[in-house]
Tab-separated table of C-alpha atoms and ligand atoms in Angstrom:
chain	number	residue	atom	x	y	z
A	27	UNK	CA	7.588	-1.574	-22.617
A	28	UNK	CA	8.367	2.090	-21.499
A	29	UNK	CA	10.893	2.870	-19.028
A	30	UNK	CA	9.035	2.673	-15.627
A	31	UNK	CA	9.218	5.169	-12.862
A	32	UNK	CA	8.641	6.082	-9.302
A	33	UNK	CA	8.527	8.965	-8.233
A	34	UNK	CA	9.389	10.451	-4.446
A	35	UNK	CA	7.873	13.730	-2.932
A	36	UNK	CA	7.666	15.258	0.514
A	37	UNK	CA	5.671	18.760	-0.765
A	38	UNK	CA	4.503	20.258	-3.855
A	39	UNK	CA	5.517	18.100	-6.228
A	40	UNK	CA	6.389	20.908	-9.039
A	41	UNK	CA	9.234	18.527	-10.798
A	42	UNK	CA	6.397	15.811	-10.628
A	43	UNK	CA	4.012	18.071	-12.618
A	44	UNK	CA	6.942	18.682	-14.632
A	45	UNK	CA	7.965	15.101	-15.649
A	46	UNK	CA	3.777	14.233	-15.750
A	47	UNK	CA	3.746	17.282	-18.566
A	48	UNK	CA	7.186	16.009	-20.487
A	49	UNK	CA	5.401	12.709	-20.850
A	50	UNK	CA	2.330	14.154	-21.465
A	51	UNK	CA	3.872	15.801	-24.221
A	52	UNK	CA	5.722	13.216	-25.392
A	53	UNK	CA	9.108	14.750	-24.558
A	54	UNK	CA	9.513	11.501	-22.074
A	55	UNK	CA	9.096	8.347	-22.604
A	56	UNK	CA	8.251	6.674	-19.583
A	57	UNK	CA	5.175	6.097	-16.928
A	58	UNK	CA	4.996	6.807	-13.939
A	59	UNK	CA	4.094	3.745	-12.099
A	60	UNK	CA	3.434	5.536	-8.815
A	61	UNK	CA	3.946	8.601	-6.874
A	62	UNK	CA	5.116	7.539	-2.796
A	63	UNK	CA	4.646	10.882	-0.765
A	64	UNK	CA	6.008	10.495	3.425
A	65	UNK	CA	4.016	13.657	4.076
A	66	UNK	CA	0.180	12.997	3.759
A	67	UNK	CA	-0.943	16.556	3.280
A	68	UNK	CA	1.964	16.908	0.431
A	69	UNK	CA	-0.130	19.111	-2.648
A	70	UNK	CA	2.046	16.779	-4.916
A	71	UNK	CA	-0.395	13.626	-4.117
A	72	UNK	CA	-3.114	16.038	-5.809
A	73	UNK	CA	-0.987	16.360	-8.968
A	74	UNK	CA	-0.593	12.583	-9.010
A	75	UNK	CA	-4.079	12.279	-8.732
A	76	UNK	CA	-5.322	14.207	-10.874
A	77	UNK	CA	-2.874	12.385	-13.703
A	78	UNK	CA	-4.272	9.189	-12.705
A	79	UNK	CA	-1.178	8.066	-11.303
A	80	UNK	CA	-1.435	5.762	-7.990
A	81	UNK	CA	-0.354	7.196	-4.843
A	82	UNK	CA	1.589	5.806	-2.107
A	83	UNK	CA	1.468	7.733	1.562
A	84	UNK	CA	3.775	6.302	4.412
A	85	UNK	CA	3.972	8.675	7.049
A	86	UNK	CA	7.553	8.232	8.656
A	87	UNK	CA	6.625	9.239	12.360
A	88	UNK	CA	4.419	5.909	11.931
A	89	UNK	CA	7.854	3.707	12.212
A	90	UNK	CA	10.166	3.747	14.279
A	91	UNK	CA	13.245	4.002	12.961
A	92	UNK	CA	15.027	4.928	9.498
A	93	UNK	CA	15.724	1.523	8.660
A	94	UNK	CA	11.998	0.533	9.408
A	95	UNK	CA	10.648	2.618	7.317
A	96	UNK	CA	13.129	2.473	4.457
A	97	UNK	CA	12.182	-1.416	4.400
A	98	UNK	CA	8.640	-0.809	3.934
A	99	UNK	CA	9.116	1.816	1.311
A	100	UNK	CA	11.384	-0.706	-0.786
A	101	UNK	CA	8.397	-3.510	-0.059
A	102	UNK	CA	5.770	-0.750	-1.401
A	103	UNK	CA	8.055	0.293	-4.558
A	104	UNK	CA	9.463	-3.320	-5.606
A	105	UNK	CA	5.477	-3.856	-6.515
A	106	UNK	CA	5.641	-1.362	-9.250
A	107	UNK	CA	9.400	-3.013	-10.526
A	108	UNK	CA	10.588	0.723	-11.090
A	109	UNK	CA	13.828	0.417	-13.637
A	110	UNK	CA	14.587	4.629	-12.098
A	111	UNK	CA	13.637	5.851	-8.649
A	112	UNK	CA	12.889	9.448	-8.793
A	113	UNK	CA	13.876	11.784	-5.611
A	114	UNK	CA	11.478	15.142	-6.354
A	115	UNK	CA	11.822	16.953	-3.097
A	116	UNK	CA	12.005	13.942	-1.020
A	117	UNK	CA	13.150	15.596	1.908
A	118	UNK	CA	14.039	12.513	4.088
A	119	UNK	CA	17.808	11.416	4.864
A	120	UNK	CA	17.682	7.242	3.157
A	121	UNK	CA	19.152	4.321	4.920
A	122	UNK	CA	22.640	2.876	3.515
A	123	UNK	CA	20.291	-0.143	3.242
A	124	UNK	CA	17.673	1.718	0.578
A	125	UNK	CA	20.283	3.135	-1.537
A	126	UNK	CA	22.028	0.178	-1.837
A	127	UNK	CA	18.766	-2.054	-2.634
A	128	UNK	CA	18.301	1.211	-5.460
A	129	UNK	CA	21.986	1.797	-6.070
A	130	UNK	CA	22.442	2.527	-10.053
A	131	UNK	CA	18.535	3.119	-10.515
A	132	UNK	CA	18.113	6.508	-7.662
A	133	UNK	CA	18.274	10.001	-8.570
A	134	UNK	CA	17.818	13.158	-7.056
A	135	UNK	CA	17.637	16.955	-8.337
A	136	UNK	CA	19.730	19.221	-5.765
A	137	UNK	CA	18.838	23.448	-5.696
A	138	UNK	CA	22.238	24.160	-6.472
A	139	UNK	CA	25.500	23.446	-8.093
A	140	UNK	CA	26.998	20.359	-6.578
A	141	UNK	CA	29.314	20.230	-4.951
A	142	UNK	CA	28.954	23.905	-3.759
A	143	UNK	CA	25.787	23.758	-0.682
A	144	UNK	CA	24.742	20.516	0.111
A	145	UNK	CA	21.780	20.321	2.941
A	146	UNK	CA	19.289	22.821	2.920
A	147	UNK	CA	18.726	26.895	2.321
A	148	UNK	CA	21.150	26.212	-0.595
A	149	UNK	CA	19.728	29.677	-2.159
A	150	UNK	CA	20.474	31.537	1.149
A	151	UNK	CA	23.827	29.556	0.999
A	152	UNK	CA	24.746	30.552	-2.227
A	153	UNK	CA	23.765	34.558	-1.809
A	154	UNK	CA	25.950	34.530	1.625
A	155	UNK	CA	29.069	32.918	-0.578
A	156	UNK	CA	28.708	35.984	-2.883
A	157	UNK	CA	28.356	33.264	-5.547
A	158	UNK	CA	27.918	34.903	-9.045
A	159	UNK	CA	26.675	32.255	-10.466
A	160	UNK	CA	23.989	29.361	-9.160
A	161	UNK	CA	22.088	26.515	-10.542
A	162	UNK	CA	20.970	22.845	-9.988
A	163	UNK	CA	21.947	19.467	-10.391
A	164	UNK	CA	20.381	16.052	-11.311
A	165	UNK	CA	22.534	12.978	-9.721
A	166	UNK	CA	22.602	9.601	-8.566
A	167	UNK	CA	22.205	8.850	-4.901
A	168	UNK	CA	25.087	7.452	-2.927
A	169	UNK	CA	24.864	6.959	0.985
A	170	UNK	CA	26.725	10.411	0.727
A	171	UNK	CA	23.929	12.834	1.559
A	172	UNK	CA	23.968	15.441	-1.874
A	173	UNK	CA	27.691	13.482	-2.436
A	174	UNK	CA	26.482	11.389	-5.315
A	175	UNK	CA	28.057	11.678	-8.893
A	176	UNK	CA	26.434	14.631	-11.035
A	177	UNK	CA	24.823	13.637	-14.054
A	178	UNK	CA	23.683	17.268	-15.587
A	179	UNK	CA	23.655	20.631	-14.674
A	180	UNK	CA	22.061	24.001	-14.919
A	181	UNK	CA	22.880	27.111	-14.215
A	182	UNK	CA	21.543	30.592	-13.714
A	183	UNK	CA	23.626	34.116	-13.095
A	184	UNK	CA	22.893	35.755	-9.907
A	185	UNK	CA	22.686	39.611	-10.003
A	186	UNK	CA	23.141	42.241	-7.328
A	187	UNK	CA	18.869	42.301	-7.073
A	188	UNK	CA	18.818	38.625	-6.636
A	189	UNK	CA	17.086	37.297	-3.265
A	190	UNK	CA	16.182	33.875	-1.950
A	191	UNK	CA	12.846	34.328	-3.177
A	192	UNK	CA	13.836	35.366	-7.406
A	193	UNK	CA	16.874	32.900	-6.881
A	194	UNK	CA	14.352	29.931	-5.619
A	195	UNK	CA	11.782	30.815	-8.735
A	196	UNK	CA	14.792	30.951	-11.627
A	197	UNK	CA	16.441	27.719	-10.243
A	198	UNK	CA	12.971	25.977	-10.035
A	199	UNK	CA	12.206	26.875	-13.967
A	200	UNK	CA	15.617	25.216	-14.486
A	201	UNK	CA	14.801	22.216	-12.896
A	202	UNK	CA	11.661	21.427	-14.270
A	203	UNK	CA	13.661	21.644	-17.633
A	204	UNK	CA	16.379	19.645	-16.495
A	205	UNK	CA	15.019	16.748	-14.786
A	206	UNK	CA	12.911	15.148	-17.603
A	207	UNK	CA	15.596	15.770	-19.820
A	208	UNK	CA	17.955	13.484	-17.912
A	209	UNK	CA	15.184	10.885	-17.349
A	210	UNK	CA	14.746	10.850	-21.128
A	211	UNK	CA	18.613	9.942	-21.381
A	212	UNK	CA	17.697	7.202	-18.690
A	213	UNK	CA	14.756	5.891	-20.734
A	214	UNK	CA	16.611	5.642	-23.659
A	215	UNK	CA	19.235	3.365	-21.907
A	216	UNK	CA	22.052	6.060	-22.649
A	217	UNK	CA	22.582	6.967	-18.901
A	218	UNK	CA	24.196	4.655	-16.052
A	219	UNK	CA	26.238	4.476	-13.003
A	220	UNK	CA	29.618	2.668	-14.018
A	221	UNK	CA	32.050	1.899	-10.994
A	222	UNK	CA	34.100	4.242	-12.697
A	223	UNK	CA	31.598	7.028	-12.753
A	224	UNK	CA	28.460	8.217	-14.603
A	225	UNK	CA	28.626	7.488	-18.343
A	226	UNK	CA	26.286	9.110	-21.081
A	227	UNK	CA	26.542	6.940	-24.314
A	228	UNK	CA	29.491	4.920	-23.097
A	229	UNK	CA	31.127	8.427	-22.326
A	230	UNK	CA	32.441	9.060	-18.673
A	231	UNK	CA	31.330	12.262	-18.065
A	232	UNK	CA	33.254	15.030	-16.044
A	233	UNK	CA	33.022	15.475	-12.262
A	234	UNK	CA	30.143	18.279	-13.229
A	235	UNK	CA	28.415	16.242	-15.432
A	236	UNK	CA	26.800	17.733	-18.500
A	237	UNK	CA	27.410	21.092	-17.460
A	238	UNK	CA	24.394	23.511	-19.295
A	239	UNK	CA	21.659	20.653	-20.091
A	240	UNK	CA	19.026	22.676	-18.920
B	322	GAR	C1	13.221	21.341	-5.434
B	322	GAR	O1	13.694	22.646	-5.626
B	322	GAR	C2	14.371	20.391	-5.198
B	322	GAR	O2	15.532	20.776	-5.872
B	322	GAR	C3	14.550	20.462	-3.714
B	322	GAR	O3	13.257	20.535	-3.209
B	322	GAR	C4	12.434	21.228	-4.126
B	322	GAR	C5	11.145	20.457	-4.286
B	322	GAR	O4	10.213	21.178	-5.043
B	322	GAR	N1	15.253	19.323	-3.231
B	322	GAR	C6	16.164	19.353	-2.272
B	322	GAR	O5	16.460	20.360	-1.656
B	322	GAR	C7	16.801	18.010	-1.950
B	322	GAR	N2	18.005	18.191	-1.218
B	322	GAR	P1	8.944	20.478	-5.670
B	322	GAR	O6	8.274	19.686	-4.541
B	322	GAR	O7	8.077	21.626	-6.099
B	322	GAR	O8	9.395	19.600	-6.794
């Protein structure tokens, strides 16, 4: 059986399309089992569509409360039996309760280089530190919000011309490289969360992760 996933989105789903074309191309080898969107009007639900993947929507505002919500999504995603829980600009704060119920199994790609600019406008973030260099990462989820351990890394070098915009399209193309990648590692049973940190074949890796995997 192929390593089963499901896959979180909030927008336009760009790292979905990306891991739907690494297993397309065989680069992957997994399924998506389904794609669970909290925004209805997200253009990722299209992509999943389109793939023939089965889509989830739970609108948020529908609950009332974090927890609430959180509960239902585990009820919805425990269906499919996911073995890795993909956060691909899921852009919703989880309970302690969900990433405990997922703890070992949830990952999430970050716009930058962890731990440099957690939260959001990490671009903006990144050109107001005068950073010369920029990237993303690939972790897995702790109740820490963008304070998980790194898995894998890439990064880009920002110039002098570099704006929000450019820096936002190079990190992207980087991601979309990076994330299957790491799921690959996951399907192939080489990657998991270790109370003493992440370990890649039985290696602990460093506090960065791999550092240029993408
Ligand atoms: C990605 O750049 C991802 O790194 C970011 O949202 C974007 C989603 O794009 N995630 C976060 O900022 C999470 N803190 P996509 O919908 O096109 O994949």
């Amino acid at each position: 059986m192929s390593h089963t996933l499901a896959v979180l989105i909030s927008g336009n789903g760009s790292n979905l399309q990306a891991i739907i074309d690494a297993i397309a191309e065989q680069r992957l080898n997994a399924h998506i089992a389904v794609v669970l969107s909290n925004n209805t009007t997200a253009t990722g639900l299209g992509r999943a569509i389109k793939a023939g993947i089965p889509t989830i929507t739970l609108d948020h505002r529908c609950w009332p409360d974090r927890e609430s919500f959180d509960q239902e999504m585990i009820r919805e995603l425990d269906r499919f039996a996911p073995d890795t829980l993909v956060l691909a600009g899921f852009m919703r704060i989880l309970s302690g309760h969900f990433v405990g119920h997922y703890q070992g199994r949830l990952l999430n790609i970050h716009p930058s280089l962890l731990p440099r600019h957690r939260g959001l406008h990490t671009h903006r973030q990144a050109l107001a530190a005068g950073d010369t260099e920029h990237g993303c990462s690939v972790h897995f989820v702790t109740e820490e919000l963008d304070g998980g351990p790194v898995i894998a890394q890439s990064r880009i070098s920002v110039s002098a011309n570099d704006t929000e915009q450019t820096l936002s399209e190079r990190v992207q193309a980087r991601e979309h490289v990076l994330y299957p990648r790491v799921l690959q590692w996951r399907a192939e049973g080489r990657l998991s969360l270790k109370p003493q940190g992440v370990t890649l074949d039985d290696q602990i890796l460093p506090t960065e992760g791999v550092r240029d995997a993408g």
